[in-house]
Coordinates of C-alpha atoms and ligand atoms in Angstrom, one line a residue:
Chain A
M1 CA 0.0 0.1 0.2
T2 CA 1.2 3.3 -1.2
E3 CA 1.7 5.7 2.1
F4 CA 2.3 9.3 2.2
D5 CA 4.1 11.9 3.9
C6 CA 1.0 14.4 4.3
R7 CA 3.3 17.2 5.2
K8 CA 3.9 17.5 1.6
D9 CA 0.1 18.0 1.1
F10 CA 0.1 20.5 3.7
A11 CA 2.3 22.9 2.2
A12 CA 1.4 22.7 -1.1
E13 CA -2.1 23.4 0.1
L14 CA -1.0 26.6 1.9
V15 CA 1.3 27.9 -0.7
A16 CA -1.7 27.4 -3.1
L17 CA -4.5 29.2 -0.8
A18 CA -1.7 31.9 -0.1
R19 CA -1.5 32.6 -3.7
Q20 CA -5.6 33.3 -3.9
D21 CA -5.3 34.8 -0.4
E22 CA -2.8 37.5 0.8
R23 CA -3.8 37.6 4.1
I24 CA -2.2 34.2 4.6
V25 CA 0.9 34.7 6.2
A26 CA 3.1 31.5 7.7
V27 CA 4.9 31.7 10.9
C28 CA 7.5 29.3 12.1
N29 CA 10.1 29.0 14.8
D30 CA 13.3 28.0 13.1
S31 CA 10.9 25.4 11.6
V32 CA 11.4 26.4 7.8
G33 CA 12.7 23.0 7.2
S34 CA 10.7 20.6 9.3
S35 CA 7.5 22.4 8.7
N36 CA 8.3 22.0 4.5
L37 CA 8.2 25.7 4.3
G38 CA 10.8 26.2 2.0
G39 CA 8.6 26.7 -0.9
F40 CA 6.3 29.2 0.8
R41 CA 9.2 30.9 1.8
E42 CA 10.4 30.8 -2.1
E43 CA 7.1 32.5 -3.5
F44 CA 6.2 34.7 -0.3
P45 CA 9.6 35.4 1.1
R46 CA 7.8 38.4 2.9
R47 CA 5.0 36.5 4.3
L48 CA 7.1 34.0 6.4
V49 CA 7.6 35.0 9.4
N50 CA 10.3 33.2 11.2
V51 CA 10.4 34.7 15.1
G52 CA 13.5 31.9 16.0
I53 CA 13.1 29.4 18.8
A54 CA 10.6 31.3 20.8
E55 CA 7.3 29.6 20.7
Q56 CA 5.7 31.8 23.1
D57 CA 6.5 34.9 21.2
L58 CA 5.2 32.7 18.0
V59 CA 1.9 32.3 19.1
G60 CA 1.5 35.8 20.6
V61 CA 3.2 37.2 17.0
A62 CA 0.3 35.6 15.2
A63 CA -2.3 36.8 17.6
G64 CA -1.4 40.4 16.8
L65 CA -0.8 39.6 12.9
A66 CA -4.6 38.1 12.8
N67 CA -5.7 41.3 15.0
A68 CA -4.8 43.3 11.9
G69 CA -6.2 41.1 9.2
K70 CA -3.8 38.4 8.8
I71 CA -4.6 35.0 8.5
P72 CA -1.5 33.4 10.3
F73 CA -0.7 29.4 10.0
V74 CA 1.6 28.9 12.8
C75 CA 3.8 26.1 11.7
A76 CA 5.8 24.8 15.1
A77 CA 6.8 21.0 16.2
A78 CA 3.3 20.0 18.1
P79 CA 5.2 19.1 21.2
F80 CA 6.4 22.9 21.4
L81 CA 3.8 24.7 20.0
T82 CA 1.5 23.2 22.4
G83 CA 3.4 22.7 25.4
R84 CA 5.6 26.0 25.6
A85 CA 3.0 28.3 24.4
L86 CA -0.6 27.1 25.9
E87 CA -1.2 29.9 27.5
Q88 CA -1.0 32.1 24.6
I89 CA -2.6 29.5 22.5
K90 CA -5.8 30.1 25.3
A91 CA -5.4 33.8 26.2
D92 CA -4.3 35.4 22.9
V93 CA -6.0 32.9 20.3
A94 CA -8.8 31.5 21.8
Y95 CA -9.8 33.5 24.3
S96 CA -9.5 36.3 22.5
E97 CA -11.0 34.5 19.3
A98 CA -8.1 35.5 17.0
H99 CA -8.3 34.0 14.0
V100 CA -5.1 32.0 13.8
V101 CA -4.5 28.3 12.5
L102 CA -1.9 26.6 14.7
C103 CA -0.1 23.7 12.6
G104 CA 1.0 21.4 15.3
Q105 CA 3.9 19.6 12.7
S106 CA 5.2 16.0 13.7
P107 CA 2.6 15.2 16.3
G108 CA 2.2 12.0 18.3
M109 CA 5.5 10.2 18.5
A110 CA 6.5 11.3 15.1
Y111 CA 9.8 12.2 16.7
G112 CA 10.4 8.4 18.1
E113 CA 14.0 8.4 18.8
L114 CA 13.8 11.9 19.7
G115 CA 12.4 11.1 22.8
P116 CA 9.6 12.5 25.1
T117 CA 10.4 16.2 24.9
H118 CA 9.9 15.7 21.5
H119 CA 6.5 13.6 21.3
S120 CA 3.5 15.4 21.1
I121 CA 1.1 12.7 22.7
E122 CA -0.4 15.6 25.4
D123 CA -1.4 18.1 22.7
L124 CA -5.1 16.9 22.5
S125 CA -5.7 16.6 25.8
W126 CA -4.5 20.5 26.5
V127 CA -6.3 22.0 23.1
R128 CA -9.6 19.8 24.2
A129 CA -9.0 21.6 27.5
V130 CA -9.5 25.4 25.7
A131 CA -12.8 26.1 24.7
G132 CA -13.3 28.0 21.5
L133 CA -10.8 26.3 19.7
D134 CA -11.6 23.2 16.9
V135 CA -9.2 20.7 17.1
I136 CA -9.0 18.3 13.6
V137 CA -7.1 15.6 12.9
P138 CA -6.6 14.6 9.4
A139 CA -5.8 11.1 8.6
D140 CA -4.3 11.2 5.4
P141 CA -3.6 13.7 2.5
V142 CA -7.1 14.4 1.6
Q143 CA -8.0 14.9 5.1
T144 CA -4.8 17.5 5.6
R145 CA -5.7 19.3 2.3
A146 CA -9.2 19.8 3.2
A147 CA -8.0 21.0 7.0
V148 CA -6.1 23.5 5.3
R149 CA -8.6 24.7 3.2
W150 CA -11.6 24.5 6.0
A151 CA -8.9 26.3 8.6
A152 CA -8.4 29.6 6.4
A153 CA -11.9 30.2 5.4
S154 CA -13.0 29.1 9.2
G155 CA -12.7 32.5 10.8
R156 CA -12.3 31.1 14.1
P157 CA -9.4 29.7 15.9
S158 CA -8.3 26.3 15.4
Y159 CA -5.6 23.4 15.6
L160 CA -4.4 21.2 13.2
R161 CA -2.4 17.8 13.8
V162 CA 0.0 17.7 10.8
P163 CA 1.2 14.2 10.3
R164 CA 4.5 13.0 9.8
F165 CA 4.6 9.4 10.1
K166 CA 3.7 7.9 6.5
V167 CA 0.2 6.5 5.9
P168 CA -1.9 5.2 3.3
A169 CA -5.0 7.2 2.0
V170 CA -8.2 6.3 3.9
T171 CA -10.9 9.0 2.9
P172 CA -13.7 7.8 0.5
A173 CA -14.6 10.6 -2.4
D174 CA -17.9 11.4 -1.3
A175 CA -16.8 12.0 2.6
P176 CA -18.0 15.0 4.1
F177 CA -15.2 17.3 5.9
A178 CA -16.9 19.7 8.5
P179 CA -17.3 19.6 11.8
R180 CA -20.0 17.2 13.3
R181 CA -19.3 15.0 10.9
A182 CA -17.6 11.5 11.4
V183 CA -16.4 9.7 8.1
L184 CA -17.7 6.2 7.8
L185 CA -15.2 4.0 6.4
R186 CA -16.6 0.8 7.4
S187 CA -20.3 -0.4 8.0
G188 CA -20.9 -2.9 10.5
D189 CA -22.7 -3.9 13.8
D190 CA -21.1 -6.2 16.3
V191 CA -18.1 -3.7 17.6
T192 CA -17.4 0.1 16.3
L193 CA -13.8 1.3 16.0
I194 CA -13.1 4.7 16.2
A195 CA -10.0 6.0 15.3
I196 CA -7.8 9.2 14.4
G197 CA -5.1 10.2 12.6
S198 CA -1.9 7.4 12.0
L199 CA -4.4 4.7 13.9
T200 CA -6.8 4.8 11.2
S201 CA -5.8 2.6 8.9
R202 CA -4.5 0.5 11.7
A203 CA -8.1 0.2 12.7
L204 CA -9.0 -0.5 8.8
E205 CA -6.5 -3.3 9.0
A206 CA -7.9 -4.5 12.3
A207 CA -11.6 -4.5 11.3
E208 CA -10.8 -6.5 8.2
R209 CA -9.0 -9.1 10.5
L210 CA -12.3 -9.1 12.3
G211 CA -14.4 -9.8 9.5
A212 CA -12.3 -13.0 8.5
A213 CA -13.1 -14.4 11.8
G214 CA -16.6 -13.6 11.5
V215 CA -16.5 -10.1 13.5
S216 CA -18.4 -7.4 12.0
A217 CA -16.6 -4.0 12.6
R218 CA -17.7 -0.7 11.9
V219 CA -15.0 2.0 11.3
L220 CA -15.4 5.6 12.0
N221 CA -13.2 8.1 11.9
L222 CA -13.4 11.7 13.3
P223 CA -11.4 14.4 11.4
F224 CA -12.8 16.8 13.5
L225 CA -11.9 16.1 17.6
D226 CA -13.7 18.9 18.5
P227 CA -16.6 19.8 17.9
L228 CA -17.1 15.8 17.6
D229 CA -19.9 14.2 15.7
E230 CA -21.7 13.0 18.8
E231 CA -25.1 11.5 16.8
A232 CA -22.4 9.1 15.1
V233 CA -20.8 8.2 18.7
V234 CA -24.4 7.3 20.0
A235 CA -25.3 5.6 17.1
A236 CA -22.4 3.4 17.6
A237 CA -23.1 2.9 21.0
R238 CA -26.7 1.8 20.7
E239 CA -26.3 -0.1 17.1
T240 CA -23.1 -2.3 18.2
G241 CA -21.7 -4.5 21.0
G242 CA -19.4 -1.9 22.0
I243 CA -16.5 0.6 21.1
V244 CA -12.9 1.0 20.9
T245 CA -11.0 3.9 20.5
A246 CA -7.8 4.3 19.1
E247 CA -5.4 7.4 18.8
E248 CA -1.6 8.6 18.9
A249 CA -1.9 10.5 22.0
T250 CA -2.1 9.9 25.9
I251 CA -5.2 8.4 27.3
S252 CA -5.8 10.9 29.1
G253 CA -8.5 13.9 27.8
G254 CA -7.9 13.1 24.0
L255 CA -10.2 10.9 21.3
G256 CA -10.9 8.2 24.1
A257 CA -11.8 10.5 26.7
A258 CA -13.9 12.5 24.4
V259 CA -16.1 9.5 23.0
A260 CA -16.4 7.6 26.8
S261 CA -17.9 11.2 27.9
I262 CA -20.6 11.0 25.1
V263 CA -21.3 7.5 25.7
V264 CA -21.5 7.6 29.5
T265 CA -24.1 10.3 29.6
R266 CA -26.3 9.5 26.4
H267 CA -25.5 5.8 26.2
P268 CA -23.6 3.7 28.2
C269 CA -22.1 0.7 26.4
P270 CA -18.8 -1.2 26.7
M271 CA -15.7 0.7 25.5
R272 CA -12.1 0.2 25.4
I273 CA -9.6 3.3 24.8
L274 CA -6.3 2.5 23.2
G275 CA -3.8 5.1 23.6
V276 CA -0.2 5.7 25.1
P277 CA -0.5 4.8 29.0
R278 CA 0.4 7.6 31.8
V279 CA 4.0 6.5 31.2
F280 CA 7.1 8.2 28.8
A281 CA 7.9 6.6 26.0
P282 CA 11.4 4.4 26.0
T283 CA 13.5 4.8 23.1
G284 CA 12.6 3.9 19.4
D285 CA 11.5 4.5 16.4
T286 CA 8.2 5.4 15.7
R287 CA 6.5 2.1 14.5
F288 CA 8.7 0.5 17.4
L289 CA 7.0 2.4 20.0
L290 CA 3.2 2.6 18.4
D291 CA 3.5 -1.3 18.6
H292 CA 5.2 -1.2 21.8
F293 CA 1.8 0.5 23.2
G294 CA -0.2 -1.6 21.1
L295 CA -1.4 1.2 18.7
S296 CA -1.5 -1.6 16.0
A297 CA -4.0 -3.8 14.2
D298 CA -2.7 -6.8 16.5
G299 CA -3.5 -4.5 19.4
I300 CA -6.9 -3.2 18.1
V301 CA -8.0 -6.9 17.4
A302 CA -7.3 -7.7 20.7
A303 CA -8.9 -5.2 22.4
A304 CA -12.3 -5.5 20.3
R305 CA -12.1 -9.3 20.6
E306 CA -12.0 -8.7 24.7
L307 CA -14.4 -6.1 24.7
L308 CA -16.9 -8.7 23.1
G309 CA -15.7 -11.5 25.4
H310 CA -13.9 -13.7 23.2
G311 CA -11.0 -12.8 25.2
Chain B
M1 CA 11.9 -3.6 32.2
S2 CA 14.6 -6.1 31.9
G3 CA 18.0 -6.0 29.2
Q4 CA 17.5 -6.6 25.8
A5 CA 20.4 -7.5 23.2
V6 CA 21.0 -5.1 20.7
G7 CA 23.6 -5.4 18.1
G8 CA 25.3 -8.0 20.8
H9 CA 25.2 -5.5 23.3
T10 CA 22.4 -5.6 26.3
V11 CA 21.1 -3.0 27.0
S12 CA 19.5 -1.7 30.2
G13 CA 16.2 -0.5 29.7
H14 CA 14.9 1.2 32.7
A15 CA 17.2 1.3 35.2
L16 CA 19.9 3.9 35.4
L17 CA 23.5 2.5 33.8
P18 CA 26.0 1.4 36.4
A19 CA 29.3 3.0 36.2
D20 CA 32.3 1.8 34.5
P21 CA 35.2 1.2 37.3
A22 CA 38.1 0.7 35.0
G23 CA 36.7 3.7 32.7
A24 CA 36.6 6.2 35.8
R25 CA 40.0 5.2 37.3
E26 CA 41.8 5.9 34.3
Y27 CA 39.4 8.9 33.8
R28 CA 40.9 10.1 37.1
E29 CA 44.5 9.7 36.4
T30 CA 43.8 11.3 33.4
V31 CA 42.0 14.2 35.2
E32 CA 45.0 14.2 37.7
R33 CA 47.2 14.8 34.9
I34 CA 45.6 17.4 33.4
R35 CA 44.9 19.5 36.7
A36 CA 48.5 19.2 37.7
G37 CA 50.7 19.2 34.5
S38 CA 52.1 21.6 32.3
P39 CA 49.5 24.0 30.6
Q40 CA 51.1 22.1 27.7
A41 CA 50.7 18.8 28.6
A42 CA 47.2 19.5 29.9
A43 CA 46.0 21.1 26.6
D44 CA 47.9 18.2 24.6
E45 CA 45.9 15.7 26.9
L46 CA 42.3 17.6 26.7
R47 CA 43.1 17.7 22.7
R48 CA 43.5 13.7 22.7
V49 CA 40.2 13.3 24.8
S50 CA 38.2 15.9 22.3
R51 CA 39.5 13.9 19.8
E52 CA 38.1 10.6 21.0
V53 CA 34.9 12.0 21.8
R54 CA 34.7 13.6 18.6
R55 CA 35.4 9.8 16.8
S56 CA 32.9 8.3 18.6
V57 CA 29.9 10.7 18.3
V58 CA 30.8 10.4 14.4
E59 CA 30.4 6.6 15.1
M60 CA 27.4 7.0 17.4
I61 CA 25.3 9.1 14.8
D62 CA 26.8 6.5 12.0
R63 CA 25.3 3.9 13.5
A64 CA 22.1 5.3 14.4
G65 CA 21.5 6.9 11.3
M66 CA 20.3 10.0 13.5
G67 CA 21.5 12.6 15.4
H68 CA 22.8 16.6 15.5
I69 CA 26.1 16.3 14.2
G70 CA 27.1 20.0 13.9
G71 CA 26.1 21.0 17.3
D72 CA 28.2 17.8 18.8
L73 CA 31.0 18.8 17.3
S74 CA 31.1 22.6 18.5
V75 CA 30.2 21.5 22.0
T76 CA 32.7 19.1 22.1
D77 CA 35.7 20.8 23.6
I78 CA 33.4 22.5 25.9
L79 CA 32.5 19.1 27.4
V80 CA 35.6 18.2 27.5
T81 CA 37.1 21.1 29.3
C82 CA 34.2 21.0 31.9
F83 CA 34.6 17.3 33.1
Y84 CA 38.2 16.9 32.3
G85 CA 39.7 20.0 33.5
L86 CA 36.9 21.5 36.0
L87 CA 34.1 19.9 37.7
D88 CA 34.4 17.9 40.7
V89 CA 32.5 14.8 40.1
D90 CA 33.1 11.0 40.7
P91 CA 31.6 9.0 37.9
T92 CA 30.8 5.9 40.5
R93 CA 29.1 8.0 42.7
P94 CA 26.7 10.1 40.5
K95 CA 24.4 11.2 43.2
L96 CA 26.9 12.5 45.5
P97 CA 25.2 15.5 47.4
G98 CA 28.1 17.6 47.0
R99 CA 29.2 17.0 43.5
D100 CA 29.3 19.7 40.9
R101 CA 26.4 20.2 38.8
F102 CA 26.4 19.9 34.9
V103 CA 23.4 20.8 32.9
L104 CA 23.5 20.6 28.7
S105 CA 20.7 22.8 28.0
K106 CA 21.2 22.3 24.6
G107 CA 20.1 18.3 24.8
H108 CA 19.9 17.5 21.4
C109 CA 23.6 17.4 21.5
A110 CA 23.1 14.3 23.6
A111 CA 25.6 12.2 21.7
A112 CA 28.2 14.6 22.5
L113 CA 27.7 14.2 26.4
Y114 CA 26.9 10.3 26.2
S115 CA 30.4 9.9 24.8
T116 CA 31.9 12.3 27.2
L117 CA 30.4 10.7 30.0
A118 CA 31.2 7.3 28.9
H119 CA 34.8 8.4 28.5
C120 CA 34.8 9.2 32.2
G121 CA 33.8 6.2 33.0
F122 CA 29.9 7.2 34.2
F123 CA 28.9 4.0 31.9
H124 CA 30.8 1.9 30.0
R125 CA 31.7 2.8 26.4
A126 CA 30.0 -0.2 24.6
E127 CA 27.1 1.4 25.8
L128 CA 27.2 4.0 22.9
A129 CA 26.9 1.4 20.3
T130 CA 23.1 1.6 21.3
F131 CA 22.4 5.0 20.7
L132 CA 18.9 5.4 19.9
A133 CA 18.2 1.9 19.7
P134 CA 14.6 0.5 20.8
L135 CA 14.9 0.3 24.6
S136 CA 18.2 2.2 25.0
A137 CA 19.0 4.3 28.0
L138 CA 20.8 6.7 24.9
N139 CA 18.1 8.4 23.9
G140 CA 18.0 10.9 21.5
H141 CA 17.8 13.9 24.4
P142 CA 19.3 12.9 27.8
N143 CA 17.4 11.3 30.6
R144 CA 19.0 11.5 34.0
M145 CA 17.1 8.1 35.2
K146 CA 18.6 6.6 32.7
V147 CA 22.1 8.2 32.3
P148 CA 24.2 9.0 35.3
G149 CA 26.0 12.3 35.5
V150 CA 22.6 13.7 33.6
E151 CA 21.3 16.4 35.8
T152 CA 18.1 16.8 34.4
N153 CA 15.9 16.2 31.3
T154 CA 16.7 18.4 28.2
G155 CA 15.9 18.9 24.5
A156 CA 12.9 20.8 24.7
L157 CA 15.1 24.3 24.3
G158 CA 15.2 27.1 27.0
H159 CA 14.8 24.5 30.1
G160 CA 18.3 23.7 31.1
F161 CA 19.6 27.5 32.5
P162 CA 16.1 27.9 35.2
V163 CA 16.9 24.3 36.3
A164 CA 20.7 25.0 36.6
T165 CA 19.8 28.3 38.4
G166 CA 17.5 26.4 40.8
C167 CA 20.7 24.3 41.8
A168 CA 23.0 27.1 42.1
L169 CA 20.2 29.0 44.6
A170 CA 20.0 25.5 46.5
A171 CA 24.1 25.7 47.2
Q172 CA 23.5 29.3 48.1
L173 CA 21.0 28.7 50.6
D174 CA 23.2 26.0 52.2
G175 CA 26.3 27.7 52.1
A176 CA 27.9 24.6 49.8
A177 CA 31.1 25.1 47.6
W178 CA 29.9 23.2 44.8
R179 CA 29.5 24.7 41.5
T180 CA 27.1 24.9 38.6
V181 CA 27.9 25.0 35.0
V182 CA 25.0 25.3 32.2
V183 CA 25.9 24.9 28.7
L184 CA 23.6 26.7 26.3
G185 CA 23.3 27.1 22.3
D186 CA 23.2 30.4 20.7
G187 CA 19.9 30.0 18.9
E188 CA 18.5 28.7 22.4
L189 CA 18.9 32.4 23.5
Q190 CA 16.4 33.1 21.6
E191 CA 14.0 31.4 24.3
G192 CA 12.8 34.1 26.5
S193 CA 12.8 31.5 29.5
N194 CA 16.7 31.8 29.8
W195 CA 17.0 35.5 29.6
E196 CA 14.4 35.1 33.1
A197 CA 16.7 32.7 34.7
A198 CA 19.5 35.3 33.7
M199 CA 17.9 38.1 36.1
T200 CA 17.0 35.3 38.5
A201 CA 20.3 34.7 38.6
A202 CA 21.9 38.0 38.5
H203 CA 19.3 39.2 41.3
H204 CA 20.7 36.3 44.0
G205 CA 24.3 37.2 43.3
L206 CA 24.7 33.5 42.2
S207 CA 28.7 33.7 41.6
S208 CA 28.7 29.5 41.8
L209 CA 26.9 29.5 38.2
T210 CA 28.7 29.6 35.1
A211 CA 26.6 29.7 31.6
V212 CA 28.5 29.1 28.4
V213 CA 27.0 29.7 25.5
D214 CA 28.1 27.4 22.4
R215 CA 28.5 30.5 20.0
N216 CA 28.5 28.8 16.6
R217 CA 26.6 31.3 15.0
L218 CA 24.1 29.0 13.8
Q219 CA 20.8 27.6 14.4
Q220 CA 18.7 24.8 13.0
G221 CA 17.8 26.5 9.4
A222 CA 20.3 29.5 9.2
R223 CA 22.3 31.5 10.9
T224 CA 21.5 33.0 14.3
E225 CA 21.8 36.9 12.5
D226 CA 20.1 36.4 10.1
T227 CA 17.2 34.5 12.2
T228 CA 16.6 36.8 14.9
R229 CA 20.1 38.6 16.0
L230 CA 21.2 38.0 19.1
E231 CA 24.2 40.7 18.6
P232 CA 25.6 42.4 21.0
L233 CA 25.6 39.2 23.0
G234 CA 27.7 40.3 25.8
A235 CA 26.4 43.5 25.9
K236 CA 23.2 41.8 26.7
W237 CA 25.1 39.7 29.4
E238 CA 26.4 42.6 31.4
G239 CA 23.1 44.3 31.1
F240 CA 21.4 41.5 32.7
G241 CA 24.0 41.7 35.2
W242 CA 26.4 39.2 34.8
E243 CA 30.1 39.3 34.5
V244 CA 30.8 38.2 30.5
R245 CA 34.1 36.6 29.1
D246 CA 34.7 35.8 25.8
V247 CA 37.1 33.0 24.4
D248 CA 37.8 30.7 21.9
G249 CA 35.6 27.8 22.2
H250 CA 37.9 25.7 20.8
D251 CA 40.9 26.4 22.9
H252 CA 40.8 24.2 26.4
L253 CA 43.3 26.3 28.0
A254 CA 41.3 29.7 27.1
L255 CA 37.7 27.8 28.2
L256 CA 39.5 26.8 31.6
E257 CA 40.4 30.0 32.4
A258 CA 37.2 31.8 31.5
M259 CA 35.3 29.3 33.4
S260 CA 37.7 30.2 36.5
R261 CA 35.8 31.5 39.4
S262 CA 34.7 35.2 39.6
D263 CA 35.0 37.4 42.7
T264 CA 32.5 40.0 41.4
G265 CA 29.8 38.3 43.1
K266 CA 28.1 38.0 39.7
P267 CA 27.2 34.7 37.8
V268 CA 29.9 34.6 34.8
A269 CA 29.0 34.2 31.1
V270 CA 31.3 32.5 29.0
I271 CA 30.9 33.4 25.4
A272 CA 32.9 30.3 23.6
N273 CA 33.4 31.4 20.1
T274 CA 32.7 27.9 18.2
V275 CA 32.9 26.1 15.0
K276 CA 29.6 24.1 14.2
G277 CA 30.8 21.0 12.9
K278 CA 34.3 21.6 14.2
G279 CA 37.3 18.9 13.2
V280 CA 35.6 17.9 9.9
S281 CA 36.1 20.2 7.7
F282 CA 33.2 19.7 5.2
M283 CA 30.7 19.8 8.0
E284 CA 32.3 23.3 9.4
D285 CA 30.2 26.0 9.3
R286 CA 27.7 24.8 7.3
V287 CA 24.1 24.7 8.2
E288 CA 22.7 21.7 6.5
W289 CA 24.9 19.4 8.9
H290 CA 22.8 20.8 12.2
H291 CA 21.6 16.9 11.7
K292 CA 22.6 15.7 8.4
V293 CA 23.6 12.1 8.3
P294 CA 27.0 11.7 6.8
S295 CA 27.0 8.9 4.0
A296 CA 29.5 5.7 4.5
E297 CA 32.3 7.8 2.5
Q298 CA 31.8 10.8 4.6
V299 CA 32.0 8.8 8.1
E300 CA 35.0 7.7 6.5
A301 CA 36.8 10.9 5.5
A302 CA 35.5 12.6 9.0
L303 CA 37.0 9.8 11.2
A304 CA 40.4 10.2 9.1
E305 CA 40.4 13.7 9.6
L306 CA 39.7 13.4 13.4
A307 CA 42.5 10.9 13.7
R308 CA 45.0 13.6 13.2
Ligands
TPP1 C1 11.6 24.5 22.6 C2 12.3 23.8 21.1 N1 11.7 24.4 19.8 C3 12.3 24.0 18.8 C4 13.6 22.8 19.2 C5 14.0 22.2 17.9 N2 15.1 22.6 17.7 C6 16.5 21.6 17.8 S1 17.9 21.9 18.0 C7 17.5 23.6 16.9 C8 18.3 24.5 16.9 C9 19.2 24.9 18.1 O1 20.2 25.5 17.5 P1 21.5 26.1 18.4 O2 20.9 26.5 20.0 O3 22.3 27.1 18.1 O4 22.3 24.7 19.0 P2 23.6 24.5 18.0 O5 24.0 25.2 16.8 O6 24.7 24.2 19.1 O7 23.1 22.9 17.4 C10 15.8 23.8 17.5 C11 15.2 25.0 16.6 C12 13.6 22.2 20.3 N3 14.4 21.5 20.3 N4 12.6 23.1 21.1
MG2 MG1 23.9 27.5 17.8

């Protein structure tokens, strides 16, 4: 299966938009290379603002640019963007309703061997805790491009998690891309697998394996983690035997927590939440770490079988 | 987690790596020769150690296929000067309360730190072969729970300096004589947290704190002065209440002199003028070698240059 580096799609879409809309600017932190902004800089050198290694300044400056009518795309490694500048994200962007697009690059454990300082597994919990911020987690190139276009036009603050770990294309041609709209990737009624980002293709693979063993698994993908598709979650809880969520993020506060809070209040059903447990990862590359934490087709299959009592 | 074999060597998982007593003995003898000998003999010895550290950095990055080679080579002489010429540390007892504290704030240069620590006997040199391998103690950025000699987990830039300031403050509170050295990248100085720490340290008169700036004039994507200007850098430190010393960051004896204790009651900033990629001609002062990985031929050429 062909796998794609969505950073290329992110950068290409941003350049295409910038050609049409001169309000679009890119803001980065010594990250022109790692955010794939070389092409943007070549075409729009004056519209690329590199503040240096200074993430708090980065987000504050972006809020100021937005105040004066620009549409800043802040491009920085996700751990430093969300971790270092969280209060700027809260106060200057979300609370002040500044139309800033926060683009977390190389999220999850994409920086494998560089270790926990460079892993961004807390970002989803952190940004979900901030009011007024849309949270978008693209799963493939199509969703990455759609996310860039949507965020540029939304007029609202958003956090966009730009994948680095290579992923296959998963989005069907007629799939919706909008807040509160899940993408149905596979129908099924025994169990529902809900996955975002890099785990989406792994969930599909798990569903295939479950299918071969006679278990019919529905697969939902939620490109919008916030605001998410409550009705699709409730339907899954009602119509299938339970829900397994999977994300490349800590289990404290991300997709699993978001789905669980809907499930417990509207239609309780058995759930399993797959993500990074509350530990700092050991040394290893991304693939090794995903497998290490059971964030694999095998891990999803095992969780689904256990949930259904097939042990 | 128990050990796991990687490349014929057992990786230690979560435990703190054990010391290498033979390596530590050799380190103590070398340190005695350096600190008691003539300046010429000391300089020769320090240069020899730096050469060895640089060679193992190149080998580690070659094996791992990843690393920050430019900054590793620019900071090597600073690391070697600190550990061999200055710091009072015992590699076999890395948690001794009265030890000097060393913080590498530019944690992306972990390979140079690991190589230096292994040469000192904090752990066995064979461990260096596991750099970045699954479950190795030697992560891409240093972890104090796994690697003896590491005081705090760095890697996110702009963290080491406040922590080092806290160490120095504790020594001051206790009336203790040990000192603290923090090594900063020059690009790293763009993080505001550094200047908050600079104010705190000056305000408290932390004269036992030394901040060494690896002034190689390059950051990840460009020259510092083309990204966000740092100059006049010395005047900035002075303005923040620090005593400033400007030196050649590849001259071990000059570094030693610059890191000597101050009697002004102020903390000391050493601006160590360095060359990123130092020692490998085709890497020197070239931005792309921030984290480029050398080819097999380039590794061979680099090791040949570093043998001289
Ligand atoms: C908070 C934070 N932002 C960004 C990075 C990514 N990064 C790693 S090294 C580096 C450049 C560092 O330049 P400098 O401090 O001059 O180090 P050196 O030249 O010695 O390698 C950057 C931007 C990081 N590690 N931490
Ligand atoms: Mg530098």
